[in-house]
Amino acid sequence: MTQYYVQQLVNGLTLGSLYALVAIGFSMIYGIVRLINFAHGDIAMVGAFSTLGLVAVGAPWPVTILVVLAVGALAGVTIEAVAFRPMRNAPQVTGFIATLAVSVVIQNVGIMVFSGQPRNFLFPDVMRTRVPLGPATVSLTDLVIVGVTVVLMSLLVVIVHRTRLGMAMRATAENLQVARLMGIDINRTIMAAFGLGSALAAVAGLMWGGRFGQIDPLFGFVPGLKAFVASVIGGVGSIGGAVLGGYLLGMAEVLFVGLLPPEYAGYRDALVFTTLILILLVLPNGLLGRGVEDRA
Amino acid sequence: MLELVDLHVYRGATHVLRGISMTVDEGEVVALIGANGAGKTTTLQTVSGLLRPRTGEVTLRSQGRRIALAAQAPEAIVRLGVVHCPEGRQVFASLSVEENLMIGAYARRQRTGIAADLARVHDLFPILAERRAQRAGSLSGGEQMMLAVGRALMARPRLLLLDEPSLGLAPQMVETIFAVIRDLNRAGVTILLVEQNAAMALELAHRGYVLENGTIALSGPAEALLADEQVKHAYLGIAG
């Protein structure tokens, strides 16, 4: 019985890690440009397919992770420059529609290049090793996913709170106009938010593929939507909130499936979105979000 | 040092500045007074590059060069030494006091001298040294004003644009802030001061402009404006 609960806990942490990594990007991007980037989940797909390519050419895994981070960052920065920057002063709805359009484009390019057939995505065999954890054993894959997530989040915290660029990003997120008055080049801070957020999403895609074993060009959208839910639960705009929301959502989803009779398992997505509605009814700004006044 | 010529500025569809011309000479304190909505903040935002004029010129004369500011981005204008301290303080509430001051120095190409300037700001406003690690949002209104001024000073302004520094402050705090503005000017900083508190502004300033509905209604030496019946009646609260 203990084995069962430890396993569920680890499953929740693993799923939560993936949601959190993607949710961070939603929050960072929203925090600076007040844009919900619906193409963000598709960056995870880009990361996963890049991984397949790198594995095919025999790149070692540590190198693969670094390259996937870079590919994600590049994809995010490119999307911002090509699709979102030209309409930065347009009404919010226009930007919102643009992100949906970019998402559709990325998915369809994916289908054209890789076809819509799901592909197997395998981590090396060693990742299936069972590792003892207290009274139970868990798979190495799950430990690595949680571990990589913690490392990446720590790096992000250092960048955001200990560097000049991070300070400029926080200032821009809080007050874009005054940030400009202080000489901050907001194009650079916006690029940084897209780059960092998308790098994390791409690695989340890599780990998603390894954890669930299959990927297709559309797989990023639904996890992306759930990560968006996670960032809203935590308080969109807050990085800490995105992490909290990601883990809460991952845990809730796993507990729902694990504790209720199996015939309810198909309703897990319904649960996610019901949770969102309930939390927003009680806490319109999410758990850690502060009221955001709209900038004129 | 700064010259505005026949400036027309719109906010959306609203024609806010309707052809204003004014100058600020090196070493001066110039007060820009007028009622709410007359266009005072719009004038400062046009100089600092947040707004672009429809027509007209904004020229900075600096070290023998003439620079058209209307074509520059705000972040470039700061680097020219034109620093805008915005209305309502607008410190970065979630950043620490020290980070706010460092953001002030963000635009400086020369990274040397920042520590010395930080020490000077701390001398000027000791409370900012005491509260350096605190979130700026936790400061009182007066302390936030000191922080906003300190942050602007960290950019090493040659021309400082101050928008309503007395807004919402206790009288004693207003005295403190105005004393600092006077000292800064004596130390060589040129100042364009926008104020609702016309009496205080004109007592401090060398010259003044009165803005009404987007045009300059009156201008002249500060003492002359203080003595002007129309100004007394409309802006100084003294029945004529």
Coordinates of C-alpha atoms in Angstrom, one line a residue:
Chain A
M1 CA 0.0 0.0 0.0
T2 CA 2.8 2.4 0.9
Q3 CA 4.4 1.5 -2.4
Y4 CA 1.2 2.6 -4.1
Y5 CA 1.0 6.0 -2.4
V6 CA 4.7 6.8 -2.9
Q7 CA 4.3 5.9 -6.6
Q8 CA 1.3 8.2 -6.9
L9 CA 3.2 11.0 -5.1
V10 CA 6.1 10.6 -7.5
N11 CA 3.8 10.5 -10.5
G12 CA 2.2 13.8 -9.3
L13 CA 5.6 15.4 -8.8
T14 CA 6.7 14.3 -12.2
L15 CA 3.6 15.5 -14.0
G16 CA 3.7 18.7 -11.9
S17 CA 7.3 19.3 -12.9
L18 CA 6.4 19.2 -16.5
Y19 CA 3.4 21.5 -16.0
A20 CA 5.5 23.9 -13.9
L21 CA 8.3 24.2 -16.5
V22 CA 5.8 25.1 -19.2
A23 CA 3.7 27.3 -16.9
I24 CA 6.8 29.4 -16.0
G25 CA 7.0 30.6 -19.6
F26 CA 3.3 31.5 -19.7
S27 CA 3.8 33.6 -16.6
M28 CA 7.0 35.3 -17.7
I29 CA 5.7 36.2 -21.1
Y30 CA 2.4 37.4 -19.7
G31 CA 4.1 39.3 -16.9
I32 CA 6.1 41.4 -19.4
V33 CA 3.9 41.8 -22.5
R34 CA 0.4 40.9 -21.1
L35 CA 0.1 38.3 -23.8
I36 CA -1.2 34.7 -23.2
N37 CA 1.0 32.9 -25.7
F38 CA -1.1 29.9 -26.9
A39 CA 1.8 28.7 -29.1
H40 CA 3.9 28.1 -25.9
G41 CA 2.8 24.5 -25.6
D42 CA 3.9 23.8 -29.2
I43 CA 7.4 24.8 -28.2
A44 CA 7.4 21.7 -26.1
M45 CA 6.6 19.7 -29.2
V46 CA 9.5 21.5 -31.1
G47 CA 11.8 20.5 -28.2
A48 CA 10.6 16.9 -28.3
F49 CA 11.1 16.5 -32.1
S50 CA 14.5 18.2 -31.9
T51 CA 15.4 15.6 -29.3
L52 CA 14.5 12.8 -31.7
G53 CA 16.7 14.4 -34.3
L54 CA 19.7 14.7 -31.9
V55 CA 19.3 11.1 -30.7
A56 CA 19.2 9.9 -34.3
V57 CA 22.6 11.6 -35.0
G58 CA 24.0 10.1 -31.8
A59 CA 24.3 13.1 -29.6
P60 CA 24.9 12.3 -26.0
W61 CA 22.0 13.2 -23.6
P62 CA 23.7 16.0 -21.7
V63 CA 24.5 17.7 -25.0
T64 CA 21.0 17.0 -26.3
I65 CA 19.5 18.8 -23.3
L66 CA 21.7 21.8 -23.8
V67 CA 20.9 22.0 -27.5
V68 CA 17.2 21.6 -26.9
L69 CA 17.3 24.5 -24.4
A70 CA 19.0 26.6 -27.2
V71 CA 16.5 25.4 -29.8
G72 CA 13.6 26.4 -27.5
A73 CA 15.1 29.8 -26.8
L74 CA 15.6 30.4 -30.5
A75 CA 12.1 29.3 -31.4
G76 CA 10.6 31.6 -28.7
V77 CA 12.7 34.6 -29.7
T78 CA 11.9 34.1 -33.4
I79 CA 8.2 33.8 -32.8
E80 CA 8.3 37.0 -30.7
A81 CA 10.2 39.0 -33.3
V82 CA 8.3 37.7 -36.4
A83 CA 4.7 37.4 -35.1
F84 CA 4.2 39.3 -31.9
R85 CA 6.5 42.4 -32.1
P86 CA 4.7 43.9 -35.1
M87 CA 1.4 43.9 -33.2
R88 CA 2.7 44.9 -29.8
N89 CA 0.6 48.1 -29.8
A90 CA -2.5 46.4 -31.2
P91 CA -5.4 45.6 -28.9
Q92 CA -4.9 42.6 -26.6
V93 CA -7.4 40.5 -28.5
T94 CA -5.3 40.8 -31.7
G95 CA -2.2 39.5 -30.0
F96 CA -4.2 36.7 -28.5
I97 CA -5.4 35.6 -31.9
A98 CA -1.9 35.9 -33.3
T99 CA -0.6 33.4 -30.7
L100 CA -3.4 30.9 -31.7
A101 CA -2.4 31.4 -35.3
V102 CA 1.3 30.8 -34.6
S103 CA 0.3 27.6 -32.7
V104 CA -1.7 26.3 -35.7
V105 CA 1.2 27.1 -38.0
I106 CA 3.8 25.3 -35.8
Q107 CA 1.5 22.3 -35.5
N108 CA 0.9 22.1 -39.3
V109 CA 4.5 22.6 -40.2
G110 CA 5.2 19.7 -37.8
I111 CA 2.6 17.5 -39.6
M112 CA 4.1 18.4 -43.0
V113 CA 7.6 17.6 -41.9
F114 CA 7.0 14.6 -39.6
S115 CA 3.5 13.5 -40.6
G116 CA 0.8 13.1 -38.0
Q117 CA 1.8 9.6 -37.1
P118 CA 2.8 9.2 -33.4
R119 CA 6.5 8.3 -33.0
N120 CA 8.1 6.3 -30.3
F121 CA 10.3 8.3 -28.1
L122 CA 12.6 6.3 -25.9
F123 CA 14.9 7.3 -23.1
P124 CA 18.0 5.0 -22.7
D125 CA 17.2 1.7 -21.0
V126 CA 19.1 2.8 -17.8
M127 CA 16.3 5.3 -17.2
R128 CA 13.9 2.4 -16.5
T129 CA 16.0 1.3 -13.5
R130 CA 14.0 1.2 -10.3
V131 CA 15.5 3.3 -7.6
P132 CA 14.7 2.6 -3.9
L133 CA 13.0 5.5 -2.2
G134 CA 12.1 4.9 1.4
P135 CA 9.8 1.9 1.6
A136 CA 9.2 1.9 -2.2
T137 CA 11.0 2.0 -5.5
V138 CA 10.5 4.5 -8.3
S139 CA 11.7 4.8 -11.8
L140 CA 14.9 6.7 -12.5
T141 CA 13.1 8.6 -15.3
D142 CA 10.8 10.2 -12.7
L143 CA 13.7 11.2 -10.4
V144 CA 15.6 12.6 -13.3
I145 CA 12.6 14.7 -14.5
V146 CA 12.1 16.1 -11.0
G147 CA 15.9 16.7 -10.6
V148 CA 16.3 18.4 -14.0
T149 CA 13.3 20.6 -13.2
V150 CA 14.7 21.7 -9.9
V151 CA 18.1 22.5 -11.4
L152 CA 16.5 24.5 -14.2
M153 CA 14.2 26.4 -11.9
S154 CA 17.1 27.3 -9.6
L155 CA 19.1 28.6 -12.6
L156 CA 16.1 30.7 -13.6
V157 CA 15.8 32.1 -10.0
V158 CA 19.4 33.1 -10.2
I159 CA 19.0 34.8 -13.5
V160 CA 15.9 36.6 -12.5
H161 CA 17.0 37.7 -9.1
R162 CA 20.8 38.0 -9.3
T163 CA 21.6 39.4 -12.7
R164 CA 21.2 42.8 -14.3
L165 CA 19.1 41.4 -17.1
G166 CA 16.8 39.7 -14.5
M167 CA 16.4 43.0 -12.6
A168 CA 15.5 44.7 -15.9
M169 CA 13.0 42.0 -16.6
R170 CA 11.3 42.4 -13.2
A171 CA 11.2 46.2 -13.6
T172 CA 9.7 45.9 -17.1
A173 CA 7.1 43.4 -15.9
E174 CA 6.1 45.8 -13.2
N175 CA 6.0 49.0 -15.1
L176 CA 6.9 49.0 -18.8
Q177 CA 6.7 52.8 -19.3
V178 CA 8.9 53.7 -16.3
A179 CA 11.3 50.9 -17.3
R180 CA 11.8 52.7 -20.6
L181 CA 12.3 56.0 -18.8
M182 CA 15.1 54.4 -16.8
G183 CA 16.9 53.4 -20.1
I184 CA 15.9 49.7 -20.2
D185 CA 15.7 48.5 -23.8
I186 CA 12.3 46.6 -23.5
N187 CA 12.9 44.7 -26.7
R188 CA 15.7 43.0 -25.0
T189 CA 13.8 42.2 -21.8
I190 CA 10.9 40.9 -23.8
M191 CA 13.2 38.8 -25.9
A192 CA 14.8 37.4 -22.7
A193 CA 11.4 36.5 -21.3
F194 CA 10.4 34.6 -24.5
G195 CA 13.9 33.0 -24.8
L196 CA 14.1 31.8 -21.2
G197 CA 10.4 30.6 -21.0
S198 CA 10.6 28.8 -24.3
A199 CA 13.9 27.1 -23.4
L200 CA 12.2 25.6 -20.3
A201 CA 9.2 24.5 -22.4
A202 CA 11.4 22.8 -24.9
V203 CA 13.1 20.7 -22.2
A204 CA 9.7 20.0 -20.7
G205 CA 8.8 18.6 -24.2
L206 CA 11.9 16.4 -24.2
M207 CA 11.0 15.0 -20.8
W208 CA 7.3 14.6 -21.7
G209 CA 8.3 12.4 -24.6
G210 CA 10.6 10.3 -22.5
R211 CA 8.0 9.9 -19.8
F212 CA 5.0 9.0 -22.0
G213 CA 6.9 7.2 -24.8
Q214 CA 5.2 8.8 -27.8
I215 CA 5.0 12.2 -29.5
D216 CA 3.2 13.6 -32.4
P217 CA 3.1 17.2 -33.9
L218 CA -0.1 18.1 -31.9
F219 CA 0.9 16.7 -28.5
G220 CA 2.1 20.1 -27.1
F221 CA -1.2 21.8 -27.2
V222 CA -3.2 20.1 -24.4
P223 CA -0.3 20.1 -21.9
G224 CA 0.3 23.7 -22.9
L225 CA -3.3 24.5 -22.1
K226 CA -3.0 22.8 -18.8
A227 CA 0.2 24.6 -18.0
F228 CA -1.7 27.8 -18.8
V229 CA -4.3 26.7 -16.3
A230 CA -1.5 26.1 -13.8
S231 CA -0.1 29.5 -14.3
V232 CA -3.6 31.1 -13.8
I233 CA -4.1 29.0 -10.6
G234 CA -0.8 30.3 -9.3
G235 CA -1.5 33.8 -10.4
V236 CA -0.4 34.6 -14.0
G237 CA 2.6 36.8 -14.1
S238 CA 4.2 35.3 -11.0
I239 CA 7.0 32.7 -11.5
G240 CA 6.6 31.3 -8.0
G241 CA 2.8 31.0 -8.7
A242 CA 3.4 29.1 -11.9
V243 CA 5.6 26.6 -10.1
L244 CA 3.1 26.2 -7.3
G245 CA 0.2 26.0 -9.8
G246 CA 2.1 23.4 -11.9
Y247 CA 2.7 21.1 -8.9
L248 CA -0.8 21.5 -7.5
L249 CA -2.3 20.6 -10.8
G250 CA 0.0 17.7 -11.4
M251 CA -0.7 16.3 -8.0
A252 CA -4.5 16.9 -8.3
E253 CA -4.6 15.1 -11.6
V254 CA -2.7 12.1 -10.4
L255 CA -4.6 11.8 -7.2
F256 CA -7.9 12.1 -9.1
V257 CA -6.9 9.2 -11.3
G258 CA -5.3 7.2 -8.5
L259 CA -7.9 7.5 -5.8
L260 CA -11.2 7.4 -7.7
P261 CA -12.6 4.3 -9.4
P262 CA -11.0 3.6 -12.8
E263 CA -14.1 4.5 -14.7
Y264 CA -13.7 8.2 -13.8
A265 CA -10.1 8.4 -15.0
G266 CA -11.3 9.7 -18.4
Y267 CA -12.6 12.8 -16.7
R268 CA -9.1 14.1 -15.6
D269 CA -9.1 17.0 -18.1
A270 CA -12.6 18.0 -16.9
L271 CA -11.2 18.1 -13.4
V272 CA -8.4 20.3 -14.4
F273 CA -10.7 22.9 -16.0
T274 CA -13.3 22.7 -13.2
T275 CA -10.5 23.4 -10.7
L276 CA -9.5 26.4 -12.7
I277 CA -13.1 27.8 -12.7
L278 CA -13.5 27.2 -8.9
I279 CA -10.2 28.8 -8.0
L280 CA -10.9 31.8 -10.2
L281 CA -14.3 32.3 -8.6
V282 CA -12.7 32.5 -5.2
L283 CA -9.4 34.1 -6.1
P284 CA -9.6 36.0 -9.3
N285 CA -5.9 36.8 -9.3
G286 CA -4.8 33.2 -8.5
L287 CA -3.0 32.0 -5.4
L288 CA 0.1 34.2 -5.6
G289 CA -1.0 36.8 -8.1
R290 CA -1.4 40.4 -7.3
G291 CA -4.1 42.5 -8.9
V292 CA -2.8 43.6 -12.2
E293 CA -4.1 47.0 -13.3
D294 CA -4.4 47.2 -17.0
R295 CA -1.8 49.5 -18.6
A296 CA -3.2 52.2 -20.7
Chain B
M1 CA 19.7 73.5 -23.4
L2 CA 16.2 72.4 -24.3
E3 CA 14.0 74.0 -26.9
L4 CA 10.5 73.1 -27.8
V5 CA 9.1 74.7 -31.0
D6 CA 5.5 74.8 -32.0
L7 CA 4.8 71.3 -30.5
H8 CA 1.6 69.5 -31.3
V9 CA 1.0 66.3 -29.4
Y10 CA -2.0 63.9 -29.5
R11 CA -3.0 61.3 -27.0
G12 CA -5.1 58.9 -29.1
A13 CA -7.6 61.2 -30.8
T14 CA -7.2 64.0 -28.3
H15 CA -5.2 67.1 -29.4
V16 CA -3.4 67.8 -26.0
L17 CA -0.6 70.2 -26.9
R18 CA -1.7 72.8 -29.4
G19 CA 1.5 74.4 -30.5
I20 CA 3.7 75.1 -27.5
S21 CA 7.1 76.7 -27.6
M22 CA 9.4 77.0 -24.7
T23 CA 13.1 77.0 -23.7
V24 CA 15.1 75.8 -20.7
D25 CA 18.5 77.2 -20.4
E26 CA 21.5 75.5 -18.9
G27 CA 21.6 75.9 -15.1
E28 CA 18.0 77.1 -14.8
V29 CA 15.0 75.8 -12.9
V30 CA 12.0 76.3 -15.1
A31 CA 8.5 75.8 -13.6
L32 CA 5.6 74.6 -15.8
I33 CA 2.4 75.3 -14.0
G34 CA -1.3 74.9 -15.0
A35 CA -4.5 73.1 -14.1
N36 CA -5.1 69.4 -14.4
G37 CA -5.4 68.3 -18.0
A38 CA -3.6 71.4 -19.3
G39 CA -0.9 69.2 -20.8
K40 CA 2.0 69.5 -18.3
T41 CA 2.7 65.7 -18.1
T42 CA 2.2 65.4 -21.8
T43 CA 4.9 68.0 -22.3
L44 CA 7.4 66.0 -20.1
Q45 CA 6.5 62.7 -21.8
T46 CA 7.1 64.2 -25.2
V47 CA 10.6 65.4 -24.1
S48 CA 11.5 62.0 -22.6
G49 CA 10.3 60.2 -25.7
L50 CA 7.3 58.3 -24.3
L51 CA 5.0 60.3 -26.7
R52 CA 5.9 61.4 -30.2
P53 CA 4.8 64.8 -31.4
R54 CA 2.6 65.1 -34.5
T55 CA 4.5 68.2 -35.5
G56 CA 7.0 70.5 -34.0
E57 CA 10.6 70.1 -32.7
V58 CA 12.2 69.1 -29.4
T59 CA 15.8 70.0 -29.5
L60 CA 18.5 69.3 -26.9
R61 CA 21.6 71.4 -27.1
S62 CA 24.4 69.5 -25.5
Q63 CA 28.1 70.2 -25.6
G64 CA 27.8 72.2 -28.8
R65 CA 25.6 69.6 -30.5
R66 CA 22.0 69.9 -31.5
I67 CA 20.1 66.7 -31.0
A68 CA 16.5 66.2 -32.2
L69 CA 14.9 64.3 -29.4
A70 CA 11.6 63.6 -31.1
A71 CA 13.3 61.0 -33.2
Q72 CA 14.8 59.1 -30.3
A73 CA 13.6 56.3 -28.1
P74 CA 13.2 56.9 -24.4
E75 CA 16.1 54.7 -23.6
A76 CA 18.4 56.7 -25.9
I77 CA 17.2 60.0 -24.4
V78 CA 18.1 58.9 -20.9
R79 CA 21.6 58.2 -22.1
L80 CA 21.8 61.9 -23.3
G81 CA 21.3 62.9 -19.7
V82 CA 17.7 63.9 -19.9
V83 CA 16.0 62.0 -17.1
H84 CA 12.3 62.0 -16.4
C85 CA 11.1 61.4 -12.8
P86 CA 7.4 60.4 -13.5
E87 CA 4.3 61.6 -11.7
G88 CA 3.1 59.6 -8.8
R89 CA 6.6 58.3 -7.9
Q90 CA 6.1 55.0 -9.8
V91 CA 8.9 53.2 -8.0
F92 CA 9.2 49.5 -8.8
A93 CA 7.2 48.2 -5.8
S94 CA 8.3 44.6 -6.0
L95 CA 12.0 45.5 -6.3
S96 CA 14.1 46.4 -3.3
V97 CA 15.1 49.9 -2.6
E98 CA 18.6 49.2 -3.7
E99 CA 17.5 47.6 -6.9
N100 CA 15.4 50.6 -7.7
L101 CA 18.5 52.8 -7.4
M102 CA 20.5 50.4 -9.5
I103 CA 17.8 50.5 -12.2
G104 CA 18.3 54.2 -12.2
A105 CA 21.9 53.6 -13.2
Y106 CA 20.9 51.0 -15.8
A107 CA 21.4 53.3 -18.8
R108 CA 24.9 54.4 -17.9
R109 CA 27.5 53.3 -20.3
Q110 CA 30.2 54.1 -17.7
R111 CA 29.8 51.6 -15.0
T112 CA 32.4 53.3 -12.8
G113 CA 31.2 55.8 -10.3
I114 CA 28.0 54.0 -9.6
A115 CA 29.1 53.1 -6.1
A116 CA 30.0 56.7 -5.4
D117 CA 26.7 58.0 -6.7
L118 CA 24.9 55.4 -4.6
A119 CA 26.7 56.8 -1.6
R120 CA 25.8 60.3 -2.5
V121 CA 22.1 59.4 -2.8
H122 CA 22.3 57.7 0.6
D123 CA 23.9 60.9 2.0
L124 CA 21.0 62.9 0.6
F125 CA 18.3 60.5 1.8
P126 CA 19.7 58.4 4.7
I127 CA 16.4 56.5 5.0
L128 CA 17.2 54.9 1.7
A129 CA 20.4 53.4 3.1
E130 CA 18.5 52.2 6.1
R131 CA 15.8 50.5 4.0
R132 CA 18.0 49.3 1.2
A133 CA 16.9 45.7 1.3
Q134 CA 13.2 46.4 1.8
R135 CA 10.7 46.2 -1.0
A136 CA 10.1 49.7 -2.4
G137 CA 6.3 49.1 -2.1
S138 CA 6.6 48.9 1.7
L139 CA 7.9 52.5 1.9
S140 CA 5.7 55.5 2.9
G141 CA 4.7 57.9 0.2
G142 CA 7.4 60.4 1.2
E143 CA 10.1 57.7 1.2
Q144 CA 8.9 56.5 -2.2
M145 CA 9.3 60.1 -3.5
M146 CA 12.8 60.2 -2.1
L147 CA 13.5 56.9 -3.8
A148 CA 12.0 58.2 -7.1
V149 CA 14.3 61.2 -7.0
G150 CA 17.3 59.1 -5.9
R151 CA 16.6 56.7 -8.8
A152 CA 16.6 59.6 -11.2
L153 CA 19.9 60.9 -9.8
M154 CA 21.5 57.6 -10.3
A155 CA 21.1 58.2 -14.1
R156 CA 23.4 61.3 -13.7
P157 CA 20.9 63.8 -15.1
R158 CA 22.0 67.0 -16.8
L159 CA 18.4 67.9 -17.4
L160 CA 16.0 66.6 -14.8
L161 CA 12.3 66.5 -15.7
L162 CA 10.3 66.4 -12.4
D163 CA 6.6 65.7 -12.6
E164 CA 4.6 66.8 -9.5
P165 CA 7.2 66.0 -6.8
S166 CA 4.9 67.4 -4.1
L167 CA 1.9 65.3 -5.1
G168 CA 0.3 63.7 -2.0
L169 CA 3.1 64.5 0.3
A170 CA 3.0 66.0 3.8
P171 CA 4.1 69.6 4.0
Q172 CA 7.3 68.8 5.8
M173 CA 8.2 66.2 3.2
V174 CA 7.5 68.7 0.4
E175 CA 10.0 71.1 2.1
T176 CA 12.6 68.3 2.1
I177 CA 12.1 67.4 -1.5
F178 CA 12.2 71.1 -2.7
A179 CA 15.4 71.7 -0.7
V180 CA 17.0 68.8 -2.5
I181 CA 15.8 70.1 -5.9
R182 CA 17.4 73.5 -5.0
D183 CA 20.7 71.8 -4.0
L184 CA 20.7 69.7 -7.2
N185 CA 20.3 72.9 -9.3
R186 CA 23.1 74.6 -7.4
A187 CA 25.2 71.6 -8.2
G188 CA 24.6 72.2 -11.9
V189 CA 21.6 70.1 -12.8
T190 CA 19.1 71.9 -15.1
I191 CA 15.5 71.3 -14.0
L192 CA 12.1 71.4 -15.7
L193 CA 9.6 71.3 -12.9
V194 CA 5.9 70.5 -13.4
E195 CA 3.8 71.4 -10.4
Q196 CA 0.2 71.9 -9.2
N197 CA 1.7 73.7 -6.2
A198 CA 2.4 76.8 -8.3
A199 CA 3.4 79.0 -5.4
M200 CA 6.2 76.7 -4.3
A201 CA 7.3 75.9 -7.8
L202 CA 7.6 79.6 -8.7
E203 CA 9.5 80.4 -5.5
L204 CA 12.1 77.9 -6.4
A205 CA 12.2 78.5 -10.2
H206 CA 14.0 81.2 -12.2
R207 CA 11.4 81.3 -14.9
G208 CA 7.9 79.9 -15.4
Y209 CA 5.4 79.0 -18.1
V210 CA 1.7 78.8 -17.5
L211 CA 0.0 76.1 -19.6
E212 CA -3.8 76.4 -20.4
N213 CA -5.6 73.9 -22.6
G214 CA -2.4 72.9 -24.4
T215 CA -1.1 76.4 -25.1
I216 CA 1.3 78.7 -23.2
A217 CA -0.9 81.3 -21.7
L218 CA 1.8 83.3 -20.0
S219 CA 5.5 83.1 -19.4
G220 CA 8.2 85.1 -17.7
P221 CA 10.6 85.4 -14.7
A222 CA 9.2 83.6 -11.7
E223 CA 8.9 86.7 -9.6
A224 CA 6.8 88.4 -12.3
L225 CA 4.5 85.4 -12.5
L226 CA 4.2 85.3 -8.7
A227 CA 3.1 89.0 -8.8
D228 CA 0.8 88.6 -11.7
E229 CA -2.9 89.2 -10.8
Q230 CA -4.1 86.6 -13.2
V231 CA -1.7 83.9 -11.9
K232 CA -2.5 84.9 -8.3
H233 CA -6.2 84.5 -9.0
A234 CA -6.1 81.3 -11.0
Y235 CA -3.2 79.3 -9.5
L236 CA -2.1 80.7 -6.2
G237 CA -5.5 80.7 -4.6
I238 CA -5.2 84.4 -3.8
A239 CA -8.3 86.5 -4.6
G240 CA -7.3 89.2 -7.0

